[in-house]
Coordinates of C-alpha atoms (C1' of nucleotides) in Angstrom, one line a residue:
Chain B
M1 CA -62.1 135.3 132.2
K2 CA -62.5 132.0 130.5
R3 CA -58.7 132.1 129.7
L4 CA -58.2 131.0 133.3
G5 CA -58.9 127.4 132.1
Y6 CA -62.5 126.9 131.4
R7 CA -63.3 123.6 129.6
P8 CA -66.8 123.4 128.3
N9 CA -68.3 119.9 129.0
E10 CA -69.0 118.6 125.7
M11 CA -71.2 115.8 127.1
A12 CA -73.6 118.5 128.6
R13 CA -73.5 120.4 125.2
G14 CA -74.3 117.5 123.2
L15 CA -77.3 116.6 125.5
K16 CA -78.5 119.7 124.9
A17 CA -77.9 120.0 121.3
G18 CA -78.7 116.3 120.7
R19 CA -75.6 115.3 119.0
S20 CA -72.4 113.8 120.1
S21 CA -70.2 115.1 117.5
A22 CA -68.7 111.4 117.7
I23 CA -69.1 108.9 115.1
G24 CA -68.6 105.1 115.9
M25 CA -66.6 102.6 114.2
V26 CA -67.1 98.7 114.5
V27 CA -64.4 96.5 112.6
P28 CA -63.9 92.6 112.8
N29 CA -60.0 93.0 113.6
L30 CA -58.3 96.3 114.7
A31 CA -55.2 94.7 114.0
D32 CA -55.3 94.1 110.6
P33 CA -53.1 96.3 108.5
F34 CA -55.8 97.0 106.0
T35 CA -58.4 97.6 108.8
A36 CA -55.8 100.0 110.5
S37 CA -55.2 102.1 107.2
V38 CA -59.1 102.3 106.9
I39 CA -59.4 103.3 110.3
K40 CA -56.9 105.8 110.1
A41 CA -58.5 107.8 107.1
V42 CA -61.7 107.8 109.0
Q43 CA -60.2 109.5 111.9
E44 CA -58.5 111.9 109.7
V45 CA -61.8 113.0 108.3
A46 CA -63.5 113.0 111.4
R47 CA -60.9 115.3 113.0
S48 CA -61.4 117.7 110.2
H49 CA -65.0 118.0 111.1
N50 CA -64.2 118.3 114.7
Y51 CA -65.5 114.8 115.2
V52 CA -64.2 112.2 117.4
V53 CA -64.2 108.3 116.3
I54 CA -65.2 105.6 119.0
L55 CA -63.5 102.3 117.6
T56 CA -64.8 99.1 118.8
S57 CA -64.1 95.5 117.5
S58 CA -66.6 93.0 116.5
E59 CA -63.8 90.1 116.4
G60 CA -65.9 89.0 113.3
D61 CA -68.5 87.8 115.5
P62 CA -72.2 89.0 114.7
T63 CA -73.0 88.8 118.3
I64 CA -70.6 90.9 119.7
E65 CA -71.0 93.2 116.7
K66 CA -74.5 93.7 117.3
A67 CA -74.0 94.5 121.1
E68 CA -71.4 97.0 120.2
I69 CA -73.6 98.5 117.7
E70 CA -76.2 98.6 120.6
S71 CA -73.8 100.4 122.8
L72 CA -72.5 102.9 120.2
T73 CA -76.4 103.8 119.7
R74 CA -76.9 104.2 123.4
R75 CA -73.9 106.5 123.3
Q76 CA -75.6 108.9 120.8
M77 CA -73.2 108.4 117.9
D78 CA -74.1 110.8 115.2
G79 CA -73.0 108.3 112.7
L80 CA -71.6 104.9 112.0
I81 CA -69.1 103.1 109.9
V82 CA -69.3 99.4 110.2
A83 CA -67.1 96.7 108.4
P84 CA -69.8 94.1 108.7
A85 CA -68.9 90.6 110.3
D86 CA -71.2 89.0 108.1
G87 CA -73.6 89.8 105.5
E88 CA -76.9 89.7 107.6
S89 CA -78.9 93.0 107.7
K90 CA -80.8 92.0 110.8
T91 CA -78.2 93.6 113.1
F92 CA -78.5 96.9 111.2
K93 CA -82.3 97.3 110.9
A94 CA -82.6 98.7 114.0
V95 CA -79.8 101.1 113.3
V96 CA -81.3 102.3 110.1
A97 CA -84.9 102.5 111.8
S98 CA -83.4 104.7 114.6
G99 CA -82.3 107.0 111.8
I100 CA -78.7 107.1 112.5
P101 CA -76.8 107.3 109.3
L102 CA -74.8 104.2 108.7
V103 CA -72.3 103.5 105.9
A104 CA -70.9 100.0 105.3
V105 CA -67.2 99.5 104.3
D106 CA -65.7 96.5 102.7
Q107 CA -68.7 94.7 102.3
P108 CA -72.3 96.0 101.5
I109 CA -75.2 95.2 103.8
E110 CA -78.0 93.6 101.8
G111 CA -81.7 93.9 102.3
A112 CA -81.5 97.1 103.6
S113 CA -80.8 100.7 102.1
I114 CA -77.6 101.2 103.5
D115 CA -74.6 103.5 102.0
C116 CA -71.4 101.6 101.3
V117 CA -68.0 101.9 100.1
V118 CA -66.5 98.7 98.5
V119 CA -63.9 97.6 96.0
D120 CA -64.5 95.7 92.8
N121 CA -63.7 92.5 94.1
R122 CA -64.7 90.2 91.5
K123 CA -63.4 92.0 88.7
A124 CA -60.0 92.1 90.6
S125 CA -60.1 88.7 91.2
H126 CA -61.1 87.9 87.8
D127 CA -58.3 90.0 86.6
A128 CA -55.4 88.7 88.6
V129 CA -56.7 84.8 87.6
R130 CA -56.9 85.8 84.1
H131 CA -53.1 87.2 84.4
L132 CA -52.1 83.8 85.7
I133 CA -53.8 82.1 83.0
G134 CA -52.0 84.2 80.6
H135 CA -48.8 82.8 81.6
G136 CA -50.1 79.5 80.7
Y137 CA -51.1 78.1 83.9
R138 CA -54.0 75.7 83.9
G139 CA -54.1 74.2 87.1
I140 CA -54.8 77.4 89.5
L141 CA -55.9 76.8 93.1
A142 CA -57.9 79.7 95.0
V143 CA -57.4 79.6 98.8
G144 CA -59.8 81.1 101.0
A145 CA -61.4 81.5 104.3
R146 CA -64.9 81.9 105.4
P147 CA -66.5 81.5 102.1
D148 CA -70.0 82.8 103.1
L149 CA -68.4 86.0 103.6
Y150 CA -69.2 88.6 100.9
T151 CA -65.5 89.6 100.1
C152 CA -64.4 85.9 99.8
A153 CA -67.6 85.0 97.8
E154 CA -67.3 87.7 95.3
R155 CA -63.4 87.0 94.9
V156 CA -64.1 83.2 94.4
Q157 CA -66.9 84.2 91.5
G158 CA -64.3 86.4 89.9
Y159 CA -61.9 83.4 90.1
E160 CA -64.3 81.0 88.9
E161 CA -65.7 83.2 85.9
A162 CA -61.9 83.6 84.6
M163 CA -61.6 79.9 84.8
R164 CA -64.9 79.0 83.0
E165 CA -63.8 81.4 80.3
A166 CA -60.5 79.8 79.8
K167 CA -62.3 76.5 80.0
L168 CA -60.4 75.6 82.8
R169 CA -61.7 73.5 86.0
S170 CA -62.0 75.4 89.2
N171 CA -60.0 74.1 92.0
T172 CA -60.8 75.7 95.5
M173 CA -59.7 75.5 99.0
L174 CA -62.2 77.3 101.2
V175 CA -62.1 76.8 104.9
Q176 CA -64.5 77.9 107.5
H177 CA -61.8 79.5 109.7
E178 CA -58.3 80.5 108.9
R179 CA -57.0 78.3 111.6
E180 CA -57.8 75.3 109.4
L181 CA -55.1 76.4 107.0
T182 CA -52.3 74.5 108.4
P183 CA -49.3 73.9 106.4
E184 CA -50.4 70.3 106.5
A185 CA -53.7 71.0 104.9
I186 CA -51.9 73.0 102.4
E187 CA -49.6 70.3 101.5
S188 CA -51.9 67.8 101.2
R189 CA -53.5 69.9 98.7
L190 CA -50.3 70.1 96.6
R191 CA -49.5 66.5 96.7
D192 CA -47.8 65.6 93.4
G193 CA -50.4 64.5 90.9
K194 CA -52.6 67.2 91.7
R195 CA -50.3 70.0 92.5
P196 CA -51.4 73.1 90.8
E197 CA -49.2 75.4 89.0
A198 CA -50.5 78.4 90.4
I199 CA -52.2 79.8 93.7
I200 CA -54.2 82.7 94.6
A201 CA -54.8 83.5 98.1
L202 CA -58.2 85.6 98.7
N203 CA -56.9 87.8 101.5
Y204 CA -54.3 89.1 103.6
V205 CA -54.4 86.6 106.4
T206 CA -54.9 83.8 103.9
S207 CA -51.9 85.0 102.1
M208 CA -49.7 84.9 104.9
L209 CA -50.8 81.5 105.9
V210 CA -50.0 80.2 102.3
L211 CA -46.9 81.8 102.0
R212 CA -45.8 80.3 105.7
G213 CA -47.4 76.8 104.8
L214 CA -45.4 76.6 101.5
R215 CA -42.3 77.6 103.0
Q216 CA -42.6 75.0 105.9
V217 CA -43.1 72.2 103.5
G218 CA -40.5 73.1 101.4
I219 CA -42.5 74.3 98.2
S220 CA -41.1 77.4 96.7
I221 CA -43.2 80.6 95.5
G222 CA -42.1 81.4 92.0
K223 CA -40.0 78.3 91.5
D224 CA -42.4 75.3 92.3
V225 CA -45.6 77.3 92.1
A226 CA -46.7 80.6 91.1
F227 CA -48.6 82.9 93.7
V228 CA -50.8 85.9 93.8
S229 CA -52.2 87.4 97.1
F230 CA -55.4 89.3 97.1
D231 CA -54.4 92.1 99.2
D232 CA -50.8 93.8 99.5
F233 CA -48.6 93.8 102.1
E234 CA -45.7 95.6 103.6
L235 CA -42.9 93.4 102.2
A236 CA -44.5 91.8 99.6
D237 CA -41.7 93.1 97.2
M238 CA -38.7 92.0 99.6
L239 CA -39.5 88.1 99.7
S240 CA -36.9 86.4 97.7
T241 CA -39.5 86.0 95.3
S242 CA -41.3 89.2 95.0
V243 CA -45.3 88.6 95.4
T244 CA -47.6 89.9 92.8
A245 CA -50.5 91.5 94.6
V246 CA -54.0 93.2 94.3
R247 CA -53.7 96.2 96.4
Q248 CA -57.0 97.6 97.9
P249 CA -57.1 101.4 98.3
S250 CA -57.7 101.3 102.0
A251 CA -57.1 104.8 103.1
E252 CA -59.3 105.9 100.2
I253 CA -61.9 103.4 101.3
G254 CA -61.7 105.1 105.0
R255 CA -61.8 108.5 103.4
Q256 CA -65.0 108.1 101.0
A257 CA -66.8 106.1 103.9
A258 CA -66.1 109.1 106.1
E259 CA -67.3 111.8 103.5
L260 CA -70.3 109.8 102.9
L261 CA -71.4 109.7 106.3
F262 CA -70.6 113.6 106.9
Q263 CA -72.5 114.3 103.7
R264 CA -75.6 112.3 105.4
L265 CA -75.0 114.1 108.5
A266 CA -75.4 117.6 106.7
K267 CA -78.4 117.0 104.8
A268 CA -79.9 114.3 106.9
G269 CA -81.9 111.4 105.1
K270 CA -81.9 112.9 101.8
A271 CA -80.6 111.4 98.3
R272 CA -81.0 107.5 97.9
R273 CA -78.5 104.8 98.6
Q274 CA -75.1 105.6 97.5
K275 CA -72.9 102.7 96.6
V276 CA -69.2 103.6 96.0
V277 CA -67.2 101.0 94.2
L278 CA -63.3 101.7 94.3
S279 CA -60.9 100.2 91.9
T280 CA -58.2 98.0 93.1
T281 CA -54.5 98.1 91.7
F282 CA -52.9 95.0 90.6
H283 CA -49.0 94.9 91.4
V284 CA -47.2 92.7 89.1
R285 CA -43.8 91.4 90.8
E286 CA -42.2 88.2 90.3
S287 CA -44.4 85.5 92.1
C288 CA -46.8 85.2 89.1
G289 CA -44.2 84.2 86.9
C290 CA -43.3 87.7 85.6
S291 CA -40.0 88.3 84.9
S292 CA -38.6 85.4 87.5
G293 CA -37.2 82.1 86.4
L294 CA -40.9 80.8 86.2
S295 CA -42.1 81.9 83.1
G296 CA -45.0 79.7 82.5
N297 CA -45.8 80.6 79.1
Chain W
M1 CA -92.7 98.1 128.7
K2 CA -89.0 98.8 127.8
R3 CA -88.7 95.4 125.8
L4 CA -90.5 97.7 123.1
G5 CA -87.0 99.5 122.0
Y6 CA -86.2 101.8 124.8
R7 CA -82.2 102.9 124.8
P8 CA -81.1 105.0 127.3
N9 CA -79.1 108.0 126.6
E10 CA -75.8 107.4 127.7
M11 CA -74.9 111.1 127.4
A12 CA -77.4 112.2 129.9
R13 CA -76.7 109.5 132.0
G14 CA -73.2 110.4 132.0
L15 CA -73.7 113.9 132.6
K16 CA -75.7 113.1 135.6
A17 CA -73.2 110.4 136.8
G18 CA -70.2 112.8 136.1
R19 CA -68.3 110.4 134.0
S20 CA -68.4 109.2 130.1
S21 CA -67.5 105.7 130.6
A22 CA -65.0 106.3 127.9
I23 CA -61.3 106.6 127.8
G24 CA -59.2 108.4 125.3
M25 CA -56.3 107.2 123.4
V26 CA -53.8 109.4 121.6
V27 CA -51.1 107.8 119.5
P28 CA -48.6 109.0 116.9
N29 CA -49.7 106.7 114.1
L30 CA -52.6 104.6 114.0
A31 CA -51.4 102.5 111.0
D32 CA -48.1 101.4 112.6
P33 CA -48.7 97.4 113.5
F34 CA -47.1 97.9 116.8
T35 CA -49.5 100.6 117.7
A36 CA -52.6 98.9 116.4
S37 CA -51.8 96.0 118.4
V38 CA -51.3 98.0 121.5
I39 CA -54.8 99.9 120.7
K40 CA -56.4 96.4 120.2
A41 CA -55.4 95.3 123.5
V42 CA -56.3 98.5 125.1
Q43 CA -60.0 98.2 123.5
E44 CA -60.5 94.7 124.5
V45 CA -59.8 95.7 128.1
A46 CA -62.0 98.9 127.9
R47 CA -64.9 96.6 126.7
S48 CA -64.8 94.2 129.4
H49 CA -65.2 97.1 131.8
N50 CA -68.0 98.4 129.7
Y51 CA -66.0 101.2 128.6
V52 CA -65.5 102.6 125.1
V53 CA -62.3 104.1 123.5
I54 CA -62.0 107.1 121.5
L55 CA -59.0 106.8 119.3
T56 CA -56.9 110.0 118.1
S57 CA -53.5 110.6 116.4
S58 CA -51.2 112.9 117.0
E59 CA -49.5 112.4 114.0
G60 CA -46.4 112.4 116.0
D61 CA -46.7 116.2 116.6
P62 CA -46.7 117.6 119.9
T63 CA -49.0 120.6 118.8
I64 CA -51.8 118.3 117.5
E65 CA -51.3 116.0 120.5
K66 CA -52.0 118.9 122.8
A67 CA -55.0 119.9 120.8
E68 CA -56.2 116.2 120.9
I69 CA -55.9 115.9 124.5
E70 CA -57.5 119.2 125.1
S71 CA -60.4 117.8 123.0
L72 CA -60.7 114.7 124.9
T73 CA -60.8 116.5 128.0
R74 CA -63.4 118.5 127.0
R75 CA -65.5 115.4 126.0
Q76 CA -65.3 114.1 129.9
M77 CA -62.8 111.3 129.4
D78 CA -62.5 109.2 132.5
G79 CA -59.3 108.5 131.3
L80 CA -56.4 108.8 129.0
I81 CA -53.7 106.5 127.5
V82 CA -51.4 108.3 125.6
A83 CA -48.0 107.2 123.4
P84 CA -46.4 110.7 123.7
A85 CA -45.2 112.3 120.6
D86 CA -42.1 113.8 122.4
G87 CA -41.1 113.6 125.9
E88 CA -42.3 117.1 126.9
S89 CA -44.3 117.1 130.1
K90 CA -46.0 120.4 129.5
T91 CA -48.8 119.1 127.6
F92 CA -49.4 116.8 130.4
K93 CA -49.6 118.9 133.0
A94 CA -53.1 120.2 132.3
V95 CA -54.4 116.8 132.2
V96 CA -52.7 115.8 135.6
A97 CA -53.6 118.9 137.1
S98 CA -57.4 118.3 136.1
G99 CA -57.3 115.0 137.9
I100 CA -58.0 113.0 134.9
P101 CA -55.8 109.7 135.4
L102 CA -53.6 109.3 132.6
V103 CA -51.2 106.7 131.6
A104 CA -48.2 106.9 129.2
V105 CA -47.4 103.9 127.0
D106 CA -44.1 103.4 124.9
Q107 CA -42.4 106.5 126.5
P108 CA -42.5 107.8 130.3
I109 CA -43.5 111.6 130.8
E110 CA -40.8 113.0 132.7
G111 CA -41.4 115.9 135.2
A112 CA -44.8 114.7 136.2
S113 CA -45.8 111.9 138.1
I114 CA -47.6 109.7 135.5
D115 CA -48.2 106.0 135.2
C116 CA -46.4 104.4 132.5
V117 CA -45.9 101.1 130.5
V118 CA -42.6 100.9 128.7
V119 CA -40.2 98.3 127.6
D120 CA -36.7 97.8 128.8
N121 CA -35.2 99.5 125.4
R122 CA -31.8 100.1 126.8
K123 CA -31.2 96.5 127.9
A124 CA -32.9 95.0 124.7
S125 CA -30.9 97.2 122.6
H126 CA -27.7 96.3 124.7
D127 CA -28.3 92.6 124.4
A128 CA -29.1 92.7 120.7
V129 CA -25.8 94.4 120.2
R130 CA -24.0 92.3 122.2
H131 CA -25.2 89.3 120.3
L132 CA -23.7 90.7 117.2
I133 CA -20.5 91.3 118.9
G134 CA -20.5 87.7 119.9
H135 CA -20.7 86.9 116.3
G136 CA -17.2 88.7 116.0
Y137 CA -18.6 92.0 114.4
R138 CA -16.4 95.0 114.9
G139 CA -18.0 97.5 113.0
I140 CA -21.5 98.0 113.8
L141 CA -24.0 100.8 112.8
A142 CA -26.9 101.7 114.5
V143 CA -29.6 103.1 112.4
G144 CA -32.2 105.4 114.0
A145 CA -34.7 108.4 113.3
R146 CA -35.4 111.1 115.6
P147 CA -32.8 110.6 118.0
D148 CA -34.6 113.0 120.4
L149 CA -37.3 110.7 121.2
Y150 CA -37.0 108.4 124.2
T151 CA -37.1 105.5 122.7
C152 CA -34.6 106.1 120.0
A153 CA -32.4 107.7 122.7
E154 CA -32.6 104.8 125.1
R155 CA -31.9 102.2 122.2
V156 CA -28.6 104.3 121.2
Q157 CA -27.6 104.5 124.7
G158 CA -27.9 100.5 124.9
Y159 CA -26.1 100.4 121.7
E160 CA -23.2 102.7 122.7
E161 CA -22.8 100.9 126.2
A162 CA -22.4 97.5 124.7
M163 CA -19.8 98.9 122.1
R164 CA -18.0 100.6 125.1
E165 CA -17.9 97.5 126.9
A166 CA -16.3 95.6 123.9
K167 CA -14.0 98.7 123.2
L168 CA -15.5 99.1 120.1
R169 CA -16.1 102.4 118.2
S170 CA -19.8 103.5 118.0
N171 CA -20.9 104.5 114.8
T172 CA -24.3 105.9 114.5
M173 CA -26.7 106.9 111.6
L174 CA -29.3 109.1 113.4
V175 CA -31.6 111.3 111.1
Q176 CA -34.2 113.9 112.4
H177 CA -36.7 112.3 110.2
E178 CA -37.6 109.0 108.5
R179 CA -37.7 110.5 105.0
E180 CA -34.1 111.2 105.1
L181 CA -33.5 107.6 105.3
T182 CA -33.1 107.1 101.7
P183 CA -31.3 104.4 99.7
E184 CA -28.5 107.0 98.7
A185 CA -27.8 108.1 102.4
I186 CA -27.9 104.4 103.3
E187 CA -25.6 103.5 100.7
S188 CA -23.1 106.3 101.3
R189 CA -22.7 105.2 104.8
L190 CA -21.8 102.0 103.6
R191 CA -19.2 102.7 100.9
D192 CA -16.4 100.2 100.7
G193 CA -13.7 101.3 103.1
K194 CA -16.1 102.0 106.2
R195 CA -18.6 99.4 105.4
P196 CA -20.0 98.0 108.7
E197 CA -20.0 94.4 109.3
A198 CA -23.5 94.6 111.0
I199 CA -26.3 97.0 111.1
I200 CA -28.9 97.5 113.9
A201 CA -32.1 99.4 112.8
L202 CA -33.8 101.0 116.1
N203 CA -37.4 100.8 115.1
Y204 CA -40.0 99.1 112.9
V205 CA -40.1 102.1 110.3
T206 CA -36.1 102.0 110.4
S207 CA -36.0 98.8 109.8
M208 CA -38.1 99.0 106.6
L209 CA -36.3 101.5 105.0
V210 CA -32.9 100.0 105.7
L211 CA -34.0 96.7 104.1
R212 CA -35.7 98.5 101.2
G213 CA -32.4 100.8 100.8
L214 CA -30.2 98.0 101.0
R215 CA -32.0 96.0 98.7
Q216 CA -32.2 98.7 96.2
V217 CA -28.5 99.3 96.3
G218 CA -27.8 95.5 95.9
I219 CA -26.4 94.9 99.3
S220 CA -27.6 91.8 100.8
I221 CA -28.6 91.3 104.4
G222 CA -26.9 88.1 105.9
K223 CA -24.4 88.2 102.9
D224 CA -22.9 91.4 102.8
V225 CA -23.8 92.6 106.1
A226 CA -25.5 91.5 109.1
F227 CA -28.8 92.9 110.3
V228 CA -30.8 92.9 113.5
S229 CA -34.1 94.9 113.6
F230 CA -35.4 96.5 116.9
D231 CA -39.2 95.6 116.4
D232 CA -40.3 92.3 114.8
F233 CA -42.5 92.5 112.1
E234 CA -45.1 90.0 110.2
L235 CA -42.7 88.5 107.4
A236 CA -39.3 88.7 109.4
D237 CA -39.0 85.2 109.2
M238 CA -40.1 85.0 105.6
L239 CA -37.4 87.0 103.9
S240 CA -34.7 85.2 101.9
T241 CA -32.3 85.7 105.1
S242 CA -34.9 85.7 107.9
V243 CA -34.4 88.5 110.0
T244 CA -33.3 88.6 113.9
A245 CA -35.4 91.2 115.6
V246 CA -36.1 92.2 119.2
R247 CA -39.9 91.9 119.7
Q248 CA -41.9 94.4 122.1
P249 CA -44.9 92.6 123.8
S250 CA -47.3 95.0 122.1
A251 CA -50.5 93.3 123.2
E252 CA -49.3 93.1 127.0
I253 CA -48.5 97.0 126.8
G254 CA -52.0 97.8 125.8
R255 CA -53.4 95.4 128.3
Q256 CA -51.4 96.6 131.1
A257 CA -51.9 100.2 130.5
A258 CA -55.5 99.9 130.3
E259 CA -55.6 97.7 133.4
L260 CA -53.4 100.6 135.3
L261 CA -55.6 103.1 134.2
F262 CA -58.9 101.1 135.4
Q263 CA -57.1 100.7 138.7
R264 CA -56.7 104.3 139.0
L265 CA -60.4 104.8 138.1
A266 CA -61.4 102.2 140.8
K267 CA -59.5 104.0 143.6
A268 CA -58.8 107.8 142.4
G269 CA -55.5 109.2 142.9
K270 CA -54.4 106.8 145.4
A271 CA -51.0 105.1 145.3
R272 CA -47.8 106.5 143.8
R273 CA -46.8 106.5 140.1
Q274 CA -46.6 103.1 138.8
K275 CA -43.8 102.4 136.2
V276 CA -44.3 99.2 134.6
V277 CA -41.2 97.9 132.6
L278 CA -42.0 94.8 130.2
S279 CA -39.3 92.6 128.7
T280 CA -38.9 92.3 125.1
T281 CA -38.0 89.0 123.6
F282 CA -35.1 88.5 121.1
H283 CA -35.9 86.5 118.0
V284 CA -32.8 84.9 116.6
R285 CA -33.1 84.1 113.1
E286 CA -30.5 84.4 110.2
S287 CA -29.8 87.8 109.5
C288 CA -27.6 88.3 112.5
G289 CA -25.1 85.6 111.5
C290 CA -26.7 82.7 113.2
S291 CA -27.1 79.5 111.0
S292 CA -26.6 81.2 107.9
G293 CA -23.6 81.7 105.5
L294 CA -22.3 84.7 107.6
S295 CA -21.1 83.3 110.7
G296 CA -19.0 85.9 111.6
N297 CA -17.5 84.4 114.7
Chain I
dA1 C1' -94.4 100.3 146.4
dT2 C1' -95.1 104.1 143.1
dG3 C1' -94.4 109.1 142.1
dA4 C1' -92.6 114.0 141.8
dA5 C1' -88.7 116.8 141.7
dA6 C1' -84.2 118.6 141.4
dG7 C1' -80.1 119.1 139.2
dC8 C1' -76.0 117.3 136.2
dG9 C1' -73.4 121.8 132.5
dC10 C1' -74.7 123.6 128.8
dT11 C1' -77.6 126.7 125.0
dA12 C1' -81.2 129.2 123.0
dA13 C1' -84.8 131.7 123.7
dC14 C1' -86.4 135.5 125.9
dA15 C1' -86.8 139.5 129.2
dT16 C1' -84.4 143.7 130.8
Chain L
dA1 C1' -75.6 144.5 125.3
dT2 C1' -76.3 141.8 129.5
dG3 C1' -79.1 138.6 132.4
dT4 C1' -82.5 135.0 133.4
dT5 C1' -84.7 130.5 132.3
dA6 C1' -86.1 126.4 130.5
dG7 C1' -85.0 122.2 129.5
dC8 C1' -82.0 118.2 126.9
dG9 C1' -82.6 112.5 129.3
dC10 C1' -81.1 110.6 133.1
dT11 C1' -80.7 109.3 138.3
dT12 C1' -81.3 110.0 143.1
dT13 C1' -83.7 111.6 146.7
dC14 C1' -87.4 112.5 149.1
dA15 C1' -92.4 112.3 149.5
dT16 C1' -96.6 109.9 149.2

DNA sequence: ATGAAAGCGCTAACAT
DNA sequence: ATGTTAGCGCTTTCAT
């Protein structure tokens, strides 16, 4: 009988059952390759549970983020995975109060007991900087954007710790918004006298901007200045001087976040807050000074 | 009264109203940057209509695609945007019969009257090849994967037309699956006697594989062989020889697809099939032989 | 103006 | 085993 094309209405079914079999996801930027990979993994896990994922973007704006979360709540999401636009917990209080399971990725949410999956930002940054110091560089510039964001702040801290341990003076270029990272701005920071010997860029977007900026003003990675990127990227190994990079296990982040969420869905509201910290990997290529012309020992 | 935290249940509301205020999207690969950009644009348009998008992946597999579409149908999607896994219309017949508005992106769906947003693949490929021919190259190899897919087939045709017009012999390397595009396979195609003077890679993944493959076997883009990529990519301009590329207007594709869908949603089932063909842009950089050491005029 | 009731498509509990 | 019914939370119609 039903073989002649009957499609149960999942909305009605969900209404009855009190669940939507959908999880909501809110990210700052859909197009960022790191984020895309997290999304992909979340989607895969969701599918294996016969769940669907509703994807929304906060554009990095807490106001939009709040609206999106609100909208997802109305739509009766069974759970939420959020890469927070900022560290404020206000937005999430309502969610947590409503009892909808929520897991944060990339950045933990302070002031509320919320599960999260993050990486060891500080250690990764610390290690990368120590690697540069090991090459003998003393002037090391850390370039980042939105320093108030958790990830940036942590990475700066890792940098500063490593510098302090080596008795070196920290030197940071932290802009409020990526768009301030123009070639001119970068160049002015590298003027002769005070040119650093090495640069660490603190995330993907920053790395791209620094790479472009340096190129545009005629400063060569590897030759004129060493370089390390926090966040690996597709062609890092294909640049004329291949780029040494810290890689986040993006798919694993997504997978674990989703698994965590489904655990909560299974045994609702049990267990204490879970904080999963994943390790990054450090991909040594040429730009840090290894096996290239620039061996700053 | 309601200011004390009342959240309408959108599922109940939707059940009553007979719509979900959600559109479903099915793509072959969430993590591909081109796709990510399309998704982002779709999501933005959806948001402006107070719609939400449910994102699923077909993994390029028509079987999964069919299951996902089925699942989205059950969930009462008001509309669907699909980047088809293959050209078969079977999967979509049911959707179109059920009356759910559907728009295809990247590849039209033949055998059914379905709206679509695509680019001028053949012309773009043709123009790119003619550009190479203009440099004086006679041996031009086209490298593609999954030649039965619409986009690949179209691009191959554009290539062949251009070659025919110039009275040159076509030379293609078309593999069933990207994974066959190993450095060895590539190298064997470039052995001395029959080494082409130029290569055009027919999509993003293919370009990455060719770039890596060539590098690994010690053949230099620009120096040993000219190169053009169908699909632009983030660091195309930053490689030691910057890569000339055809760029698809990915955000525009997403935007238009979503607009088309919302048009249909507004005045249901009106108008005939719409086929929107967007133009690509050709970004001349060095690898084609322009303004580099290799000026094959 | 405010209130009561029917019904969207389903499922789970109950009755035959 | 099969059939009937109530109700999920909302909106819309109709009555007060």
